[in-house]
Amino acid sequence: MPWTTIVKSSRDREIVPNLHDYGSIHASFTWEQARQDLEGLRDNQGLNIAHEAIDRHANGAHASHVAIRWLGKNGTIEDYSYGQLQDLTNRFANLLQQLGVARGDRVFVLAGRIPELYIAALGTFKNRSVFCPLFSAFGPEPIRARLNIGQANVLVTTASLYQRKVAGIRAAIPNLQHILLIGEDRQRTAIAGTQDLWTRMQQASPSFAIGPTDPEDIALLHFTSGTTGTPKGAIHVHQAVVAHHMTGKYALDFHKDDVFWCTADPGWVTGTSYGIIAPLTNGITSIVDEGDFDAERWYRILQDERVTVWYTAPTAIRMMMKGGAGLVRKFNLRHLRFLASVGEPLNPEAVVWGQEAFGQPFHDNWWQTETGGIMIANYASMDIQPGSMGRPLPGIEAAIVHKTEAGTIELLENPGEQGELALRPGWPSMFRGYWNEPERYQKCFAGGWYLTGDLAKKDEQGYFWFVGRADDVIKSSGHLIGPFEVESVLIEHKAVAEAGVIGKPDPVAMEVVKAFVSLKDGYEPSEELRRELLGFARARLGAAVAPKEIAFLPTLPKTRSGKIMRRLLKARELGLPEGDTSTLEG
Ligand code: ATP
Ligand code: MG
């Protein structure tokens, strides 16, 4: 790879990074010590996410600090201080009590990024019930399936989503006892079989004392993105907050006056761990934008809200790249000091584009719904190797392993060896199971390791490099080819906006590499361009790894969280059934 290391200069250190010395902090870190950064419930009554996120700040000098600044689609701005959030989440917790919703019961929320979603999440934690977010663009069938898999007791949604998506399937969700509706513009609703959320909230008391919370009490049920198959419901417990808090501090470098914007929707785990929990436990201001992606509007938000730390995703970055760096430079983004990305491999081209457009690189980090929080990251203080996911967080032991036929685990310790990325279990935000799927959960562990299902390699300096999903890796003429490497080269070509690569069965080579690309504005598919791209890739990758075929698509199929669904490209190519498409962007 021709990419040069991005060396962090002293300019990056005007604010000393929390993880100022990776080596020494990593070496001396313990989770017990990290737990001491949190307060815990009084009289040793345990650890509750909402206490750390809200009450601890609201009960002190921080009560009037803005916790959430909400930017509505129609231009409305609403600020919620820690004190106000305490009042509102207490009311929601009291409302759950009045309804008889118990510790461990599931409270689902189906809503866009509106304040009620955040209030319900935190109020649910206070009641020690289980919060389960659903992405608001789901259709009735994925909603029904998830409500039933999670045996929902309560559903909070808007009147409009209820009428469009839930009313028709209501009879098919037998476990559901209570439906709380949010009216248009918070107008009262009166739909049979439901209750009006704000009416009940107003009647509820604003005082609530969180009951004893075992750190192992279930707090969250989070469905995975469904990139590789049927989504799984990952279970997380209250003590996950120790990892949320610590990773916010070290991987996202939160400092007390930060204004942080996580662009992810809470329907996906990033939007919960970092869109709700981590910024609040760290006592900073979190921006919540109700609107969807729009490059220019996003730059305006960064400018007007004086965002200091920004956490977004590769798909959005690639879309911004389409519009060019010139547009970014029209905005005054001098407050912005740290850019991070997650969700998919971040092509080196995109890391470097950050420097061109924002004057600083994007910091890639890696984690999964199952890990609950960031596991491997590029830090504010650490040089970046573009294309690498970075190094493990303090408290996280990561390795490259091979699972033998017999089911034993071999450690691959030579730099550059490719294998499955594995993590040593034991960090607080590790999932505790897949809801009602114990066997699927058991299969994730072997030889004392959690196997992530991702392939990666590690270099001499301990940086990890993503190769591909285990399911997506291509076996061609005795080589193992990671789609990410091929895709990253293709998008270096000036005409290519996005690329998705699959293995296509071949009688001689076993599989050959086939690439699907979408083009940047101003470029049209043509035979000439196809040949040019084939030659471009061959020159960089060599004949063994370069694609043999390239097809043009207007856009690539993606999950609603923006991940390229290679399994769908493959199924379509081979004329096979498409499998679970509930999370497909549509
Ligand atoms: P499913 O498990 O249902 O197939 P999913 O794995 O996409 O869906 P998530 O938990 O949302 O569901 O995504 C985690 C996965 O996303 C990781 O296992 C990895 O494959 C990919 N990923 C996340 N961040 C990165 C990154 N920085 N680099 C490369 N891949 C990443
Ligand atoms: Mg997964």
Coordinates of C-alpha atoms and ligand atoms in Angstrom, one line a residue:
M1 CA 0.0 0.0 0.0
P2 CA 1.4 3.4 -0.9
W3 CA -0.2 5.1 2.1
T4 CA 2.1 6.9 4.4
T5 CA 1.7 7.0 8.2
I6 CA -0.1 10.1 9.5
V7 CA 2.2 11.3 12.2
K8 CA 0.4 13.2 15.0
S9 CA 2.1 16.6 15.4
S10 CA 2.1 18.8 18.5
R11 CA -0.8 20.8 16.9
D12 CA -3.0 17.8 17.7
R13 CA -2.1 18.0 21.3
E14 CA -3.4 21.5 22.2
I15 CA -5.8 19.5 24.4
V16 CA -3.8 16.7 25.9
P17 CA -5.5 13.4 24.9
N18 CA -6.9 11.3 27.7
L19 CA -5.0 8.4 26.4
H20 CA -1.8 10.4 26.1
D21 CA 0.5 7.5 26.5
Y22 CA -1.0 4.3 25.0
G23 CA 1.7 2.0 26.2
S24 CA 1.8 2.8 29.8
I25 CA -2.0 3.3 30.3
H26 CA -2.7 0.0 28.5
A27 CA -0.2 -1.8 30.6
S28 CA -1.5 -0.5 34.0
F29 CA -5.2 -0.5 33.2
T30 CA -7.7 -2.5 35.2
W31 CA -11.5 -2.7 35.0
E32 CA -11.8 -2.3 38.7
Q33 CA -10.0 1.0 38.5
A34 CA -12.2 2.1 35.5
R35 CA -15.2 1.3 37.6
Q36 CA -14.0 3.9 40.1
D37 CA -14.6 6.7 37.6
L38 CA -18.3 6.0 38.1
E39 CA -20.3 6.7 41.2
G40 CA -22.5 3.7 41.7
L41 CA -25.8 3.7 43.5
R42 CA -25.9 4.9 47.1
D43 CA -25.3 2.5 49.9
N44 CA -23.7 0.0 47.6
Q45 CA -26.9 -0.8 45.8
G46 CA -25.1 -1.6 42.6
L47 CA -24.6 0.1 39.2
N48 CA -27.2 1.5 37.0
I49 CA -26.6 3.1 33.6
A50 CA -29.1 5.9 34.1
H51 CA -27.7 6.9 37.4
E52 CA -24.3 7.4 35.8
A53 CA -25.7 9.0 32.7
I54 CA -28.2 11.4 34.3
D55 CA -28.7 11.5 38.1
R56 CA -25.1 11.7 39.1
H57 CA -24.8 14.9 37.0
A58 CA -28.2 16.3 37.8
N59 CA -27.7 15.9 41.5
G60 CA -24.6 18.1 41.4
A61 CA -23.2 21.3 39.9
H62 CA -23.8 20.0 36.4
A63 CA -27.6 20.1 36.6
S64 CA -28.0 23.0 34.2
H65 CA -25.4 21.8 31.7
V66 CA -27.0 20.8 28.3
A67 CA -27.1 17.0 28.1
I68 CA -28.9 16.7 24.7
R69 CA -29.4 19.4 22.1
W70 CA -32.1 18.1 19.7
L71 CA -32.2 19.4 16.2
G72 CA -35.7 18.7 14.8
K73 CA -36.3 18.1 11.1
N74 CA -38.3 21.2 10.8
G75 CA -35.6 23.5 12.3
T76 CA -36.8 23.4 15.9
I77 CA -34.0 23.2 18.5
E78 CA -34.7 21.9 22.0
D79 CA -32.1 21.8 24.8
Y80 CA -32.4 19.3 27.6
S81 CA -30.2 19.9 30.6
Y82 CA -29.1 17.0 32.9
G83 CA -31.6 18.3 35.4
Q84 CA -34.5 18.3 32.9
L85 CA -33.6 14.9 31.7
Q86 CA -33.7 13.7 35.3
D87 CA -37.2 15.0 35.7
L88 CA -38.4 13.5 32.4
T89 CA -36.7 10.1 32.8
N90 CA -38.0 9.9 36.4
R91 CA -41.5 10.4 35.1
F92 CA -41.1 7.7 32.5
A93 CA -39.8 5.3 35.1
N94 CA -42.8 6.1 37.4
L95 CA -45.1 5.5 34.5
L96 CA -43.6 2.1 33.9
Q97 CA -44.1 1.4 37.6
Q98 CA -47.8 2.4 37.4
L99 CA -48.3 0.1 34.4
G100 CA -46.8 -2.7 36.5
V101 CA -43.8 -3.1 34.1
A102 CA -41.3 -5.1 36.1
R103 CA -37.5 -5.4 36.3
G104 CA -36.4 -7.4 33.3
D105 CA -39.5 -6.7 31.2
R106 CA -38.8 -5.5 27.7
V107 CA -39.6 -1.9 26.6
F108 CA -39.3 -1.5 22.9
V109 CA -39.1 1.9 21.2
L110 CA -40.0 2.4 17.6
A111 CA -39.3 6.0 16.7
G112 CA -37.0 8.3 14.8
R113 CA -34.4 10.3 16.6
I114 CA -36.9 12.3 18.8
P115 CA -36.4 13.3 22.4
E116 CA -38.9 10.7 23.6
L117 CA -36.7 7.9 22.4
Y118 CA -33.9 9.1 24.7
I119 CA -36.2 9.7 27.6
A120 CA -37.7 6.3 27.3
A121 CA -34.3 4.6 27.0
L122 CA -33.0 6.2 30.2
G123 CA -36.3 5.9 32.1
T124 CA -36.3 2.2 31.2
F125 CA -32.8 1.7 32.7
K126 CA -34.1 3.5 35.8
N127 CA -36.9 1.0 36.1
R128 CA -34.4 -1.8 35.5
S129 CA -36.4 -3.0 32.6
V130 CA -34.8 -3.9 29.3
F131 CA -34.6 -1.2 26.5
C132 CA -34.9 -2.5 22.9
P133 CA -34.6 0.1 20.2
L134 CA -36.2 -0.6 16.7
F135 CA -35.2 1.3 13.7
S136 CA -38.1 3.5 12.6
A137 CA -37.8 2.7 8.9
F138 CA -38.5 -1.0 9.5
G139 CA -41.7 -2.3 7.9
P140 CA -44.4 -4.2 9.8
E141 CA -42.8 -7.7 9.3
P142 CA -39.4 -6.9 10.9
I143 CA -41.2 -5.0 13.6
R144 CA -43.5 -8.0 14.4
A145 CA -40.6 -10.4 14.3
R146 CA -38.4 -8.5 16.7
L147 CA -41.2 -7.7 19.1
N148 CA -42.0 -11.4 19.3
I149 CA -38.4 -12.6 19.5
G150 CA -37.9 -10.2 22.4
Q151 CA -41.3 -10.9 23.9
A152 CA -42.1 -7.2 24.2
N153 CA -44.1 -6.0 27.1
V154 CA -44.3 -2.3 26.2
L155 CA -44.0 -0.5 22.9
V156 CA -43.4 3.2 22.7
T157 CA -44.0 4.7 19.3
T158 CA -45.5 7.6 17.5
A159 CA -49.2 7.7 16.5
S160 CA -48.2 7.8 12.9
L161 CA -45.8 4.9 13.0
Y162 CA -48.4 3.0 15.0
Q163 CA -51.1 3.5 12.4
R164 CA -48.8 2.7 9.4
K165 CA -46.9 -0.2 10.8
V166 CA -48.2 -1.7 14.0
A167 CA -52.0 -1.5 14.0
G168 CA -52.2 -4.1 11.3
I169 CA -50.0 -6.6 13.1
R170 CA -51.2 -5.9 16.6
A171 CA -53.1 -9.2 16.9
A172 CA -49.9 -11.0 16.0
I173 CA -47.9 -9.7 19.0
P174 CA -49.6 -11.6 21.8
N175 CA -47.1 -10.7 24.6
L176 CA -47.5 -6.9 24.2
Q177 CA -49.4 -5.4 27.0
H178 CA -49.0 -1.6 26.7
I179 CA -48.7 0.8 23.8
L180 CA -47.7 4.3 24.6
L181 CA -48.1 6.8 21.7
I182 CA -46.5 10.1 21.0
G183 CA -48.8 12.4 19.1
E184 CA -47.9 14.5 16.1
D185 CA -46.3 17.7 17.6
R186 CA -47.1 16.1 21.0
Q187 CA -50.8 16.6 20.5
R188 CA -52.9 14.2 22.6
T189 CA -53.8 10.9 20.9
A190 CA -56.8 8.8 21.5
I191 CA -56.4 5.6 19.5
A192 CA -58.2 2.5 20.8
G193 CA -56.0 0.0 22.7
T194 CA -53.2 2.6 23.3
Q195 CA -52.4 5.3 25.7
D196 CA -51.1 8.8 25.2
L197 CA -47.5 9.0 26.4
W198 CA -47.4 12.7 27.4
T199 CA -50.7 12.6 29.3
R200 CA -49.3 9.8 31.4
M201 CA -45.9 11.5 31.7
Q202 CA -47.6 14.7 33.0
Q203 CA -49.5 12.7 35.6
A204 CA -46.4 10.9 36.8
S205 CA -44.2 12.1 39.6
P206 CA -40.8 13.7 38.7
S207 CA -39.1 12.0 41.6
F208 CA -37.8 8.5 41.4
A209 CA -35.3 6.5 43.4
I210 CA -33.6 3.9 41.3
G211 CA -33.9 0.5 43.0
P212 CA -30.9 -1.8 43.7
T213 CA -29.4 -2.7 40.4
D214 CA -27.2 -5.7 40.1
P215 CA -24.4 -4.9 37.6
E216 CA -25.4 -8.1 35.8
D217 CA -29.1 -7.0 35.4
I218 CA -30.0 -6.9 31.8
A219 CA -30.3 -3.4 30.4
L220 CA -30.4 -3.7 26.7
L221 CA -31.5 -6.0 23.9
H222 CA -29.9 -4.9 20.7
F223 CA -30.4 -6.5 17.3
T224 CA -27.4 -6.9 15.0
S225 CA -27.4 -5.3 11.6
G226 CA -28.2 -8.4 9.6
T227 CA -25.3 -7.9 7.2
T228 CA -24.4 -11.6 7.2
G229 CA -27.8 -13.3 8.0
T230 CA -30.7 -13.2 10.3
P231 CA -30.3 -10.5 12.9
K232 CA -29.4 -11.7 16.5
G233 CA -30.6 -10.1 19.7
A234 CA -27.5 -9.3 21.7
I235 CA -28.0 -9.0 25.5
H236 CA -26.2 -6.3 27.5
V237 CA -26.1 -5.7 31.2
H238 CA -25.9 -2.5 33.4
Q239 CA -22.2 -2.8 34.0
A240 CA -21.6 -2.3 30.3
V241 CA -21.6 1.3 31.3
V242 CA -18.1 1.0 32.6
A243 CA -16.9 0.2 29.1
H244 CA -19.1 2.9 27.5
H245 CA -17.7 5.5 29.8
M246 CA -14.1 4.4 29.5
T247 CA -14.1 4.1 25.7
G248 CA -15.8 7.5 25.4
K249 CA -12.9 8.9 27.3
Y250 CA -10.1 7.0 25.6
A251 CA -11.3 6.2 22.1
L252 CA -13.4 9.3 21.5
D253 CA -11.3 11.5 23.7
F254 CA -14.2 13.2 25.5
H255 CA -13.2 16.3 27.5
K256 CA -15.6 18.1 29.8
D257 CA -16.6 21.0 27.5
D258 CA -17.0 18.8 24.4
V259 CA -20.0 19.0 22.1
F260 CA -20.2 15.6 20.6
W261 CA -22.2 14.4 17.6
C262 CA -22.8 10.7 16.9
T263 CA -24.6 10.5 13.6
A264 CA -25.8 6.9 14.2
D265 CA -29.5 6.0 14.9
P266 CA -30.2 4.2 18.2
G267 CA -31.8 1.5 16.1
W268 CA -28.2 0.3 15.8
V269 CA -25.8 -0.2 18.7
T270 CA -23.6 2.8 17.9
G271 CA -26.6 5.1 18.3
T272 CA -27.2 3.7 21.8
S273 CA -23.7 3.1 23.3
Y274 CA -22.4 6.4 21.8
G275 CA -25.5 8.3 20.8
I276 CA -27.0 8.0 24.3
I277 CA -24.9 6.4 27.0
A278 CA -21.2 7.4 26.7
P279 CA -21.5 11.1 26.1
L280 CA -23.9 11.4 29.1
T281 CA -21.9 9.4 31.5
N282 CA -19.0 11.7 30.6
G283 CA -21.1 14.8 31.3
I284 CA -20.8 16.4 27.9
T285 CA -23.3 17.8 25.4
S286 CA -24.6 15.4 22.8
I287 CA -26.2 16.6 19.5
V288 CA -29.1 14.6 18.3
D289 CA -30.1 15.3 14.7
E290 CA -33.5 14.1 13.6
G291 CA -32.8 14.6 9.9
D292 CA -31.2 12.2 7.5
F293 CA -27.9 12.5 5.8
D294 CA -27.3 15.6 3.7
A295 CA -23.6 16.6 3.3
E296 CA -24.2 20.3 3.3
R297 CA -26.6 20.3 6.2
W298 CA -24.2 18.2 8.2
Y299 CA -21.4 20.6 7.7
R300 CA -23.7 23.4 8.8
I301 CA -24.5 21.4 12.0
L302 CA -20.8 20.9 12.7
Q303 CA -20.3 24.6 12.3
D304 CA -23.3 26.1 14.0
E305 CA -23.3 23.7 17.0
R306 CA -19.5 24.0 17.3
V307 CA -19.1 20.3 17.4
T308 CA -15.8 19.3 18.8
V309 CA -15.9 15.5 18.5
W310 CA -17.7 13.8 15.6
Y311 CA -18.4 10.1 15.3
T312 CA -19.8 8.9 11.9
A313 CA -19.6 6.0 9.4
P314 CA -17.7 5.1 6.2
T315 CA -20.8 5.2 4.0
A316 CA -21.5 8.8 5.0
I317 CA -17.8 9.7 4.6
R318 CA -17.8 8.2 1.1
M319 CA -20.9 10.2 0.2
M320 CA -19.3 13.3 1.5
M321 CA -16.2 12.5 -0.6
K322 CA -18.5 12.4 -3.7
G323 CA -19.4 16.1 -3.0
G324 CA -15.7 17.1 -2.7
A325 CA -13.5 18.8 -0.1
G326 CA -14.3 22.3 -1.5
L327 CA -17.8 22.3 0.0
V328 CA -16.4 21.4 3.4
R329 CA -14.0 24.3 3.3
K330 CA -16.8 26.8 2.9
F331 CA -17.7 26.2 6.6
N332 CA -16.0 27.3 9.7
L333 CA -15.1 24.1 11.5
R334 CA -12.4 25.3 13.7
H335 CA -14.0 23.8 16.8
L336 CA -13.8 20.3 15.4
R337 CA -10.8 18.5 17.0
F338 CA -11.5 14.7 16.6
L339 CA -13.1 12.7 13.9
A340 CA -14.0 9.0 14.3
S341 CA -15.6 6.4 12.2
V342 CA -17.1 2.9 12.7
G343 CA -19.4 0.3 11.2
E344 CA -17.5 -0.8 8.2
P345 CA -13.9 -0.9 7.1
L346 CA -12.7 2.7 6.4
N347 CA -10.8 2.8 3.2
P348 CA -7.4 4.5 3.5
E349 CA -8.5 7.0 0.8
A350 CA -11.3 8.1 3.2
V351 CA -8.9 8.5 6.2
V352 CA -6.7 10.8 4.1
W353 CA -9.6 12.7 2.6
G354 CA -10.4 13.8 6.2
Q355 CA -7.1 15.6 6.2
E356 CA -7.7 17.2 2.9
A357 CA -11.3 18.3 3.8
F358 CA -11.2 18.9 7.5
G359 CA -7.5 19.3 8.2
Q360 CA -7.4 16.1 10.2
P361 CA -7.8 12.4 9.5
F362 CA -10.8 10.2 10.4
H363 CA -9.9 7.8 13.2
D364 CA -11.3 4.4 12.4
N365 CA -12.4 2.1 15.2
W366 CA -13.8 -1.4 15.3
W367 CA -16.5 -3.1 17.3
Q368 CA -19.7 -5.0 17.1
T369 CA -23.2 -5.2 18.6
E370 CA -21.8 -8.1 20.6
T371 CA -18.9 -6.2 22.1
G372 CA -21.2 -3.4 23.2
G373 CA -18.4 -0.8 22.9
I374 CA -15.3 0.1 21.0
M375 CA -12.6 -2.6 21.1
I376 CA -9.9 -1.5 18.7
A377 CA -9.2 2.1 17.8
N378 CA -7.0 4.8 16.4
Y379 CA -6.4 7.3 19.2
A380 CA -5.9 11.0 19.4
S381 CA -2.3 10.6 20.5
M382 CA -1.3 7.8 18.2
D383 CA 0.0 7.9 14.6
I384 CA -2.4 6.5 12.1
Q385 CA -1.7 3.8 9.5
P386 CA -4.4 4.6 7.0
G387 CA -6.6 1.5 6.5
S388 CA -5.8 0.1 9.9
M389 CA -8.4 -0.2 12.7
G390 CA -5.8 0.7 15.3
R391 CA -4.9 -1.0 18.5
P392 CA -6.9 -2.6 21.3
L393 CA -8.4 -0.4 24.1
P394 CA -6.9 -0.7 27.5
G395 CA -8.5 -3.7 29.2
I396 CA -9.0 -5.5 25.8
E397 CA -6.9 -8.4 24.7
A398 CA -7.2 -9.1 21.0
A399 CA -5.5 -11.8 18.9
I400 CA -5.5 -13.4 15.5
V401 CA -6.4 -17.0 15.7
H402 CA -7.2 -20.1 13.7
K403 CA -9.9 -22.5 14.7
T404 CA -8.8 -26.0 13.7
E405 CA -11.1 -28.7 12.4
A406 CA -11.0 -30.3 15.9
G407 CA -12.3 -27.0 17.4
T408 CA -9.1 -26.0 19.1
I409 CA -7.6 -22.5 18.8
E410 CA -4.2 -21.8 17.5
L411 CA -2.7 -18.3 18.0
L412 CA -1.3 -16.8 14.9
E413 CA 1.5 -14.6 16.3
N414 CA 3.6 -13.8 13.3
P415 CA 3.0 -10.3 12.0
G416 CA 0.9 -10.2 8.9
E417 CA -0.7 -13.7 9.4
Q418 CA -4.3 -13.6 8.5
G419 CA -6.9 -15.3 10.7
E420 CA -10.0 -14.7 12.8
L421 CA -10.1 -11.7 15.1
A422 CA -10.6 -13.0 18.6
L423 CA -11.1 -11.2 22.0
R424 CA -10.5 -12.5 25.5
P425 CA -13.9 -12.5 27.3
G426 CA -14.3 -10.5 30.4
W427 CA -14.8 -6.8 29.6
P428 CA -18.0 -5.3 31.0
S429 CA -19.9 -4.5 27.8
M430 CA -19.5 -8.0 26.4
F431 CA -22.8 -9.5 25.4
R432 CA -24.2 -12.0 27.8
G433 CA -26.2 -14.0 25.2
Y434 CA -28.3 -13.9 22.1
W435 CA -31.9 -13.6 23.2
N436 CA -33.4 -17.1 23.1
E437 CA -30.6 -18.5 21.0
P438 CA -28.2 -20.2 23.5
E439 CA -26.6 -22.4 20.9
R440 CA -25.8 -19.5 18.5
Y441 CA -24.1 -17.8 21.5
Q442 CA -22.1 -20.9 22.5
K443 CA -20.7 -21.2 19.0
C444 CA -19.0 -17.8 19.4
F445 CA -16.5 -19.2 21.9
A446 CA -13.6 -21.6 21.7
G447 CA -10.5 -22.2 23.7
G448 CA -11.1 -19.3 26.0
W449 CA -11.7 -16.8 23.2
Y450 CA -14.7 -15.0 21.8
L451 CA -14.5 -15.4 18.0
T452 CA -15.8 -12.3 16.2
G453 CA -16.5 -13.7 12.7
D454 CA -14.2 -11.1 11.2
L455 CA -10.9 -11.8 9.6
A456 CA -7.9 -9.6 10.3
K457 CA -4.2 -9.4 10.7
K458 CA -1.8 -7.7 13.0
D459 CA 1.4 -5.9 12.1
E460 CA 4.8 -5.6 14.0
Q461 CA 3.6 -2.5 15.8
G462 CA 0.4 -4.2 17.1
Y463 CA -2.0 -2.4 14.7
F464 CA -4.9 -4.5 13.5
W465 CA -6.0 -4.6 9.9
F466 CA -9.4 -5.7 8.8
V467 CA -9.5 -8.3 6.0
G468 CA -13.2 -9.1 5.6
R469 CA -16.1 -10.9 7.2
A470 CA -15.2 -14.6 7.5
D471 CA -18.3 -15.3 5.3
D472 CA -17.1 -12.8 2.7
V473 CA -13.5 -13.9 2.2
I474 CA -12.8 -15.2 -1.3
K475 CA -10.8 -18.3 -2.0
S476 CA -9.2 -18.1 -5.4
S477 CA -6.5 -20.3 -6.9
G478 CA -5.1 -21.1 -3.4
H479 CA -5.2 -17.4 -2.2
L480 CA -7.4 -16.0 0.5
I481 CA -8.6 -12.6 -0.7
G482 CA -10.2 -10.1 1.6
P483 CA -12.8 -7.9 -0.2
F484 CA -11.8 -4.8 1.7
E485 CA -8.3 -4.7 0.1
V486 CA -9.8 -4.9 -3.4
E487 CA -12.6 -2.4 -2.7
S488 CA -10.1 0.1 -1.3
V489 CA -8.1 0.0 -4.4
L490 CA -11.1 0.4 -6.7
I491 CA -12.3 3.5 -4.8
E492 CA -8.9 5.1 -5.3
H493 CA -9.9 5.4 -9.0
K494 CA -11.4 8.9 -9.6
A495 CA -14.6 7.5 -11.2
V496 CA -15.5 5.1 -8.4
A497 CA -17.7 6.1 -5.4
E498 CA -18.3 2.7 -3.8
A499 CA -17.2 -0.9 -4.4
G500 CA -18.5 -4.2 -3.2
V501 CA -16.5 -7.4 -4.0
I502 CA -17.6 -11.0 -3.9
G503 CA -16.2 -14.5 -4.8
K504 CA -18.0 -16.0 -7.8
P505 CA -17.7 -19.8 -8.1
D506 CA -15.4 -20.9 -10.8
P507 CA -14.6 -24.4 -12.0
V508 CA -10.9 -23.8 -12.2
A509 CA -10.0 -21.2 -9.6
M510 CA -12.7 -22.3 -7.1
E511 CA -13.7 -18.6 -6.9
V512 CA -12.9 -15.5 -8.9
V513 CA -13.1 -12.0 -7.7
K514 CA -16.1 -10.0 -9.0
A515 CA -16.5 -6.3 -8.2
F516 CA -19.6 -4.2 -8.2
V517 CA -19.0 -0.5 -8.4
S518 CA -21.1 2.6 -8.3
L519 CA -19.8 5.7 -10.0
K520 CA -19.3 9.3 -8.9
D521 CA -21.5 12.0 -10.3
G522 CA -20.3 12.9 -13.8
Y523 CA -19.2 9.4 -14.8
E524 CA -21.2 7.0 -16.9
P525 CA -20.7 3.2 -17.2
S526 CA -19.0 2.1 -20.3
E527 CA -17.0 -0.7 -21.7
E528 CA -14.0 1.5 -21.9
L529 CA -14.3 2.4 -18.2
R530 CA -14.8 -1.2 -17.2
R531 CA -11.5 -2.1 -19.0
E532 CA -9.8 0.8 -17.4
L533 CA -10.9 -0.2 -13.9
L534 CA -9.8 -3.8 -14.6
G535 CA -6.4 -2.6 -15.6
F536 CA -6.2 -0.1 -12.8
A537 CA -6.9 -2.8 -10.2
R538 CA -4.5 -5.3 -11.8
A539 CA -1.7 -2.9 -11.8
R540 CA -2.1 -2.3 -8.1
L541 CA -3.2 -5.7 -6.8
G542 CA -1.6 -8.2 -9.2
A543 CA -3.5 -10.6 -11.4
A544 CA -4.1 -13.1 -8.6
V545 CA -6.1 -10.7 -6.4
A546 CA -7.6 -8.2 -8.9
P547 CA -11.2 -8.6 -10.0
K548 CA -11.8 -10.6 -13.2
E549 CA -15.2 -9.1 -13.6
I550 CA -16.6 -5.7 -12.9
A551 CA -20.3 -4.7 -13.0
F552 CA -21.7 -1.2 -12.6
L553 CA -24.7 -0.6 -10.3
P554 CA -26.4 2.7 -9.6
T555 CA -26.0 2.0 -5.8
L556 CA -24.9 -1.0 -3.8
P557 CA -27.4 -2.8 -1.6
K558 CA -26.8 -1.7 2.0
T559 CA -28.3 -2.3 5.5
R560 CA -30.1 0.6 6.9
S561 CA -27.1 1.3 9.1
G562 CA -25.1 1.7 5.9
K563 CA -23.2 -1.6 5.5
I564 CA -22.6 -3.0 2.1
M565 CA -24.5 -6.4 1.9
R566 CA -22.1 -8.5 0.0
R567 CA -24.2 -11.6 0.7
L568 CA -27.0 -10.0 -1.3
L569 CA -24.7 -9.1 -4.2
K570 CA -23.6 -12.7 -4.2
A571 CA -27.1 -14.2 -4.0
R572 CA -28.3 -11.9 -6.8
E573 CA -25.3 -12.8 -8.9
L574 CA -25.9 -16.5 -8.5
G575 CA -29.7 -16.3 -8.6
L576 CA -30.0 -17.7 -5.1
P577 CA -32.6 -16.8 -2.5
E578 CA -31.8 -13.4 -0.8
G579 CA -32.3 -14.6 2.7
D580 CA -33.3 -12.2 5.5
T581 CA -33.6 -8.7 4.0
S582 CA -35.3 -7.0 6.9
T583 CA -32.5 -4.6 7.4
L584 CA -32.0 -3.8 3.7
E585 CA -32.2 -0.1 3.0
G586 CA -35.2 0.5 0.7
Ligands
ATP1 P1 -24.9 -9.4 11.5 O1 -24.0 -9.8 12.6 O2 -26.3 -9.4 11.8 O3 -24.5 -9.9 10.2 P2 -23.3 -6.9 11.6 O4 -22.2 -7.8 11.9 O5 -23.1 -6.0 10.4 O6 -24.6 -7.8 11.3 P3 -23.0 -5.0 13.7 O7 -22.8 -5.6 15.0 O8 -23.8 -3.8 13.6 O9 -23.8 -6.1 12.8 O10 -21.7 -4.8 12.9 C1 -20.4 -5.2 13.4 C2 -19.6 -5.6 12.2 O11 -19.3 -4.5 11.4 C3 -18.2 -6.1 12.6 O12 -18.2 -7.5 12.9 C4 -17.4 -5.8 11.3 O13 -17.6 -6.8 10.3 C5 -18.0 -4.5 10.8 N1 -17.2 -3.4 11.3 C6 -17.5 -2.5 12.3 N2 -16.6 -1.6 12.4 C7 -15.6 -1.9 11.5 C8 -14.4 -1.3 11.2 N3 -13.9 -0.2 11.8 N4 -13.6 -1.9 10.2 C9 -14.1 -3.0 9.6 N5 -15.3 -3.6 9.9 C10 -16.0 -3.0 10.8
MG2 MG -22.1 -9.4 13.2

